[in-house]
Coordinates of C-alpha atoms in Angstrom, one line a residue:
M246 CA 9.5 9.6 -5.2
L247 CA 6.8 10.5 -7.7
W248 CA 4.2 12.6 -5.9
S249 CA 0.7 12.8 -7.3
G250 CA -1.2 13.9 -4.1
S251 CA -2.7 17.3 -3.5
A252 CA -0.8 20.3 -2.4
V253 CA -2.2 19.8 1.2
R254 CA -0.8 16.3 1.4
R255 CA 2.5 17.4 -0.1
G256 CA 2.7 20.2 2.4
S257 CA 2.1 17.9 5.3
M258 CA 4.5 15.2 3.9
W259 CA 7.5 17.5 3.7
G260 CA 7.1 18.2 7.5
F261 CA 7.1 14.5 8.2
L262 CA 10.2 13.9 6.0
M263 CA 12.0 16.8 7.8
F264 CA 11.3 14.9 11.1
T265 CA 12.4 11.6 9.8
G266 CA 15.6 13.1 8.3
A267 CA 16.5 14.6 11.7
A268 CA 15.7 11.3 13.4
W269 CA 17.9 9.4 11.0
L270 CA 20.7 11.9 11.5
A271 CA 20.4 11.5 15.3
T272 CA 20.3 7.8 15.0
G273 CA 23.4 7.7 12.9
W274 CA 25.3 9.8 15.4
A275 CA 24.0 7.9 18.4
V276 CA 24.9 4.5 17.0
L277 CA 28.5 5.5 16.4
R278 CA 28.7 6.9 20.0
L279 CA 27.2 3.9 21.9
E280 CA 28.8 0.6 22.6
P281 CA 25.9 -1.9 22.6
T282 CA 26.5 -5.5 23.5
N283 CA 23.7 -6.8 21.2
V284 CA 23.8 -5.4 17.7
A285 CA 20.5 -7.0 16.7
A286 CA 18.7 -5.1 19.5
V287 CA 19.9 -1.9 17.9
A288 CA 19.4 -2.8 14.3
G289 CA 15.9 -4.1 14.7
P290 CA 14.3 -0.8 15.8
I291 CA 16.3 1.1 13.1
V292 CA 14.9 -1.2 10.3
L293 CA 11.4 -0.9 11.8
F294 CA 11.7 2.9 11.7
G295 CA 12.6 2.6 8.1
A296 CA 9.4 0.4 7.6
L297 CA 7.3 3.2 9.3
G298 CA 8.8 5.7 6.8
E299 CA 7.8 3.6 3.9
L300 CA 4.3 3.1 5.2
I301 CA 3.8 6.9 5.6
R302 CA 5.1 7.4 2.0
A303 CA 2.6 4.8 0.8
L304 CA -0.3 6.6 2.6
A305 CA 0.8 10.0 1.3
G306 CA -0.4 9.4 -2.2
T307 CA 2.8 8.7 -4.2
R308 CA 2.5 7.2 -7.7
T309 CA 4.8 4.4 -6.5
W310 CA 2.7 3.8 -3.4
W311 CA 2.6 0.1 -4.1
I312 CA 6.4 -0.1 -4.0
N313 CA 6.4 1.8 -0.6
A314 CA 3.7 -0.6 0.7
F315 CA 5.7 -3.6 -0.3
L316 CA 8.9 -2.2 1.2
A317 CA 7.0 -1.4 4.5
V318 CA 5.9 -5.1 4.8
L319 CA 9.3 -6.4 3.8
F320 CA 11.2 -4.2 6.3
C321 CA 8.7 -5.0 9.1
V322 CA 9.5 -8.7 8.6
T323 CA 13.2 -7.9 8.5
G324 CA 13.0 -5.9 11.7
A325 CA 11.0 -8.6 13.4
L326 CA 13.6 -11.2 12.4
L327 CA 16.4 -9.0 13.9
L328 CA 14.6 -8.6 17.2
T329 CA 13.8 -12.3 17.5
D330 CA 17.3 -13.5 16.4
Q331 CA 18.9 -15.6 19.1
D332 CA 22.2 -16.1 17.3
S333 CA 25.2 -15.1 19.4
T334 CA 27.3 -14.2 16.4
L335 CA 27.0 -11.3 14.0
T336 CA 26.3 -13.4 10.9
T337 CA 22.5 -13.1 10.9
P338 CA 22.2 -9.4 12.0
A339 CA 24.9 -8.3 9.5
A340 CA 23.2 -10.3 6.7
L341 CA 19.8 -8.8 7.5
I342 CA 21.2 -5.3 7.7
G343 CA 22.9 -5.9 4.4
W344 CA 19.6 -7.1 2.9
Y345 CA 17.8 -4.0 4.1
L346 CA 20.5 -1.7 2.6
M347 CA 20.7 -3.5 -0.7
V348 CA 16.9 -3.5 -1.3
R349 CA 16.5 0.2 -0.2
G350 CA 19.5 1.2 -2.4
A351 CA 18.2 -0.6 -5.4
V352 CA 14.8 1.0 -5.1
D353 CA 16.4 4.5 -4.8
V354 CA 18.5 3.9 -7.9
A355 CA 15.5 2.7 -9.9
V356 CA 13.2 5.6 -8.8
G357 CA 16.0 8.2 -9.4
I358 CA 16.6 7.0 -12.9
M359 CA 12.8 6.9 -13.5
T360 CA 12.4 10.6 -12.4
R361 CA 15.5 12.0 -14.2
G362 CA 13.3 14.0 -16.6
T363 CA 11.0 15.6 -13.9
D364 CA 13.2 16.0 -10.8
R365 CA 16.5 17.8 -10.8
T366 CA 17.6 15.9 -7.6
W367 CA 17.4 12.5 -9.3
N368 CA 21.2 12.2 -9.5
L369 CA 21.6 12.7 -5.7
L370 CA 19.0 10.0 -5.1
V371 CA 20.8 7.6 -7.5
T372 CA 24.1 8.4 -5.7
I373 CA 22.6 7.6 -2.3
G374 CA 21.1 4.4 -3.7
V375 CA 24.5 3.3 -5.0
L376 CA 26.1 4.0 -1.7
Q377 CA 23.4 2.1 0.2
T378 CA 23.7 -0.9 -2.1
G379 CA 27.5 -0.9 -1.6
L380 CA 27.1 -0.8 2.1
G381 CA 24.6 -3.6 2.0
F382 CA 26.9 -5.7 -0.1
F383 CA 29.7 -5.1 2.4
S384 CA 27.5 -5.9 5.4
A385 CA 26.3 -9.1 3.9
S386 CA 29.9 -10.2 3.0
P387 CA 32.2 -12.2 5.3
F388 CA 34.2 -9.0 5.9
A389 CA 31.6 -7.5 8.3
R390 CA 31.9 -9.9 11.2
A391 CA 33.1 -7.4 13.8
T392 CA 30.8 -5.3 16.0
D393 CA 32.6 -2.1 15.1
L394 CA 32.2 -2.6 11.4
V395 CA 28.4 -3.4 11.8
L396 CA 28.0 -0.2 13.9
V397 CA 29.8 1.8 11.2
V398 CA 27.4 0.4 8.6
L399 CA 24.4 1.4 10.8
G400 CA 25.8 4.9 11.3
A401 CA 26.3 5.3 7.6
L402 CA 22.8 4.1 7.0
G403 CA 21.4 6.8 9.3
V404 CA 23.4 9.5 7.6
L405 CA 22.4 8.5 4.0
R406 CA 18.8 8.2 4.9
A407 CA 18.9 11.6 6.6
V408 CA 20.3 13.2 3.5
A409 CA 17.7 11.5 1.3
D410 CA 14.8 12.5 3.5
L411 CA 15.9 16.1 4.0
V412 CA 16.5 16.7 0.3
T413 CA 13.1 15.2 -0.5
A414 CA 11.4 17.3 2.2
L415 CA 12.9 20.5 0.8
R416 CA 12.0 19.5 -2.7
L417 CA 8.4 18.9 -1.7
R418 CA 8.2 22.3 0.1
E419 CA 9.5 23.9 -3.1
V420 CA 6.9 22.3 -5.4
A421 CA 4.1 22.7 -2.9
G422 CA 4.4 26.6 -3.0
P423 CA 3.0 27.5 -6.4
R424 CA -0.4 26.0 -7.3
R425 CA -0.4 23.6 -10.2
D426 CA -3.7 24.9 -11.6
V427 CA -2.4 28.4 -12.2
L428 CA -1.4 29.1 -15.8
E429 CA 1.7 31.3 -16.1
L430 CA 1.5 33.5 -19.2
P431 CA 4.3 35.5 -20.9
P432 CA 4.4 39.2 -20.1
E433 CA 2.8 40.3 -23.4
R434 CA 0.0 37.8 -23.1
A435 CA -0.6 38.6 -19.5
A436 CA -0.9 42.3 -20.5
G437 CA -3.4 41.3 -23.2
V438 CA -5.5 39.3 -20.8
S439 CA -5.5 42.2 -18.3
G440 CA -6.6 44.6 -21.0
Y441 CA -9.4 42.3 -22.1
T442 CA -10.5 41.8 -18.5
A443 CA -10.6 45.6 -17.9
G444 CA -12.5 46.1 -21.2
L445 CA -15.0 43.5 -20.2
T446 CA -15.5 45.1 -16.8
D447 CA -16.1 48.5 -18.4
Y448 CA -18.4 47.0 -21.0
E449 CA -20.6 45.3 -18.4
G450 CA -20.7 48.4 -16.2
A451 CA -21.2 51.0 -18.9
P452 CA -24.5 52.9 -19.1
T453 CA -26.9 52.6 -22.0
R454 CA -25.9 54.8 -24.9
S455 CA -27.4 55.7 -28.2
R456 CA -26.5 54.0 -31.5
A457 CA -23.9 55.7 -33.7
R458 CA -23.7 55.3 -37.4
H459 CA -20.4 53.9 -38.5
R460 CA -19.1 55.4 -41.8
A461 CA -16.6 52.6 -42.5
R462 CA -19.3 49.8 -42.7
P463 CA -21.0 49.3 -46.0
G464 CA -24.4 50.9 -46.2
G465 CA -23.9 53.0 -43.2
S466 CA -25.1 50.4 -40.7
T467 CA -25.4 51.3 -37.1
V468 CA -22.9 50.2 -34.5
T469 CA -23.5 50.2 -30.8
A470 CA -21.2 52.5 -28.9
A471 CA -21.2 50.6 -25.6
G472 CA -23.3 48.7 -23.2
P473 CA -24.8 45.3 -23.4
A474 CA -28.3 46.7 -23.1
T475 CA -28.3 48.2 -26.6
S476 CA -27.0 45.1 -28.4
G477 CA -27.5 41.4 -28.3
E478 CA -23.9 40.6 -29.0
S479 CA -21.4 39.7 -26.3
F480 CA -18.3 41.6 -25.4
H481 CA -16.0 39.1 -27.3
E482 CA -18.2 39.4 -30.4
Q483 CA -18.0 43.2 -30.2
V484 CA -14.2 43.1 -29.8
V485 CA -13.9 40.9 -32.9
R486 CA -16.3 43.1 -34.9
T487 CA -14.5 46.3 -33.9
T488 CA -11.2 44.8 -34.9
A489 CA -12.7 43.9 -38.3
D490 CA -14.0 47.5 -38.6
L491 CA -10.6 48.8 -37.9
D492 CA -9.0 46.6 -40.5
A493 CA -11.6 47.8 -43.0
M494 CA -10.9 51.4 -42.2
L495 CA -7.2 50.9 -42.7
A496 CA -7.8 49.2 -46.0
Q497 CA -10.0 52.1 -47.2
A498 CA -7.3 54.5 -46.3
G499 CA -4.8 52.5 -48.3
I500 CA -2.7 51.4 -45.4
T501 CA -1.6 47.9 -45.9
G502 CA 1.2 45.9 -44.4
P503 CA 3.3 43.0 -45.5
R504 CA 1.9 39.5 -45.2
P505 CA 3.2 37.5 -42.2
G506 CA 6.5 35.8 -43.0
T507 CA 7.4 38.0 -46.0
A508 CA 10.2 40.5 -46.0
L509 CA 9.5 44.2 -46.4
E510 CA 10.9 45.4 -49.8
M511 CA 12.4 48.9 -49.8
P512 CA 11.9 51.2 -52.8
K513 CA 14.8 51.2 -55.3
D514 CA 15.0 55.0 -55.5
M515 CA 15.3 55.3 -51.7
P516 CA 18.5 57.3 -50.9
A517 CA 21.1 55.7 -48.7
V518 CA 21.1 56.6 -45.1
P519 CA 24.3 58.4 -44.1
D520 CA 26.2 56.3 -41.5
T521 CA 29.3 58.5 -41.1
P522 CA 29.7 62.1 -39.8
A523 CA 31.1 63.2 -43.1
A524 CA 28.1 61.9 -45.0
V525 CA 25.8 63.6 -42.5
E526 CA 27.5 67.0 -43.1
S527 CA 27.4 66.6 -46.8
E528 CA 23.6 65.9 -46.7
V529 CA 23.1 69.0 -44.6
E530 CA 25.3 71.2 -46.8
R531 CA 23.8 69.9 -50.1
P532 CA 22.2 72.8 -52.1
G533 CA 18.5 72.9 -52.3
R534 CA 18.0 71.7 -48.8

């Protein structure tokens, strides 16, 4: 699902999904091991448990909360119909189980395709949705009219929902670790920010000093050595001005560099650099050296 809640809600939601995943897995195993006489009495609580999961997802702050709320209502009605069904055959329970699987699978496929650019587990969600839709189609078909087949469908439902909830829980725990409001900088920029912060701390805690006359500035204007008490400019303004002074000093010394984006041209009379041992020995033994 698309999660837009806070990190606290995501952190609590992954614990609930871990619980529901384990519950679905236990349900799938128990259904395959038991031999109930009434399939509807078993399928009804399972569908209602699925409705409870959808309700919790809707209250957790997902971007698709309205889909989860709609599914919760729909599955509650489906579970109630299963529990109140008085049909002695398997036609109605199998059809309602197939309805639940087809709706749940179609929603998983749609949400998985919608999140393919933001969640790397979207293909797993789509696969689970396709399998659920196929099971629902089989359960609603005339082929699922035996108790054993309906129980196998319920067991497969429990296993698929367990995998989906466990993967979603682990994914939520992974994204709930780092804070979203922390900006991760490259190493060189992080070093620059650290240096700027250290300079700001030294600037604010430096004692008052006397003014020094800067020879690189026109007219011999005065420049404050350090300390905010001796100048009205901020630390950032002083950094910018000091950088401009350094550029002016380099220009007066005749030190200039190439413009950004231009290649550095080498002098034409520059001797070639020896790149072999024989050439190095000839350079060393050359007379006049």
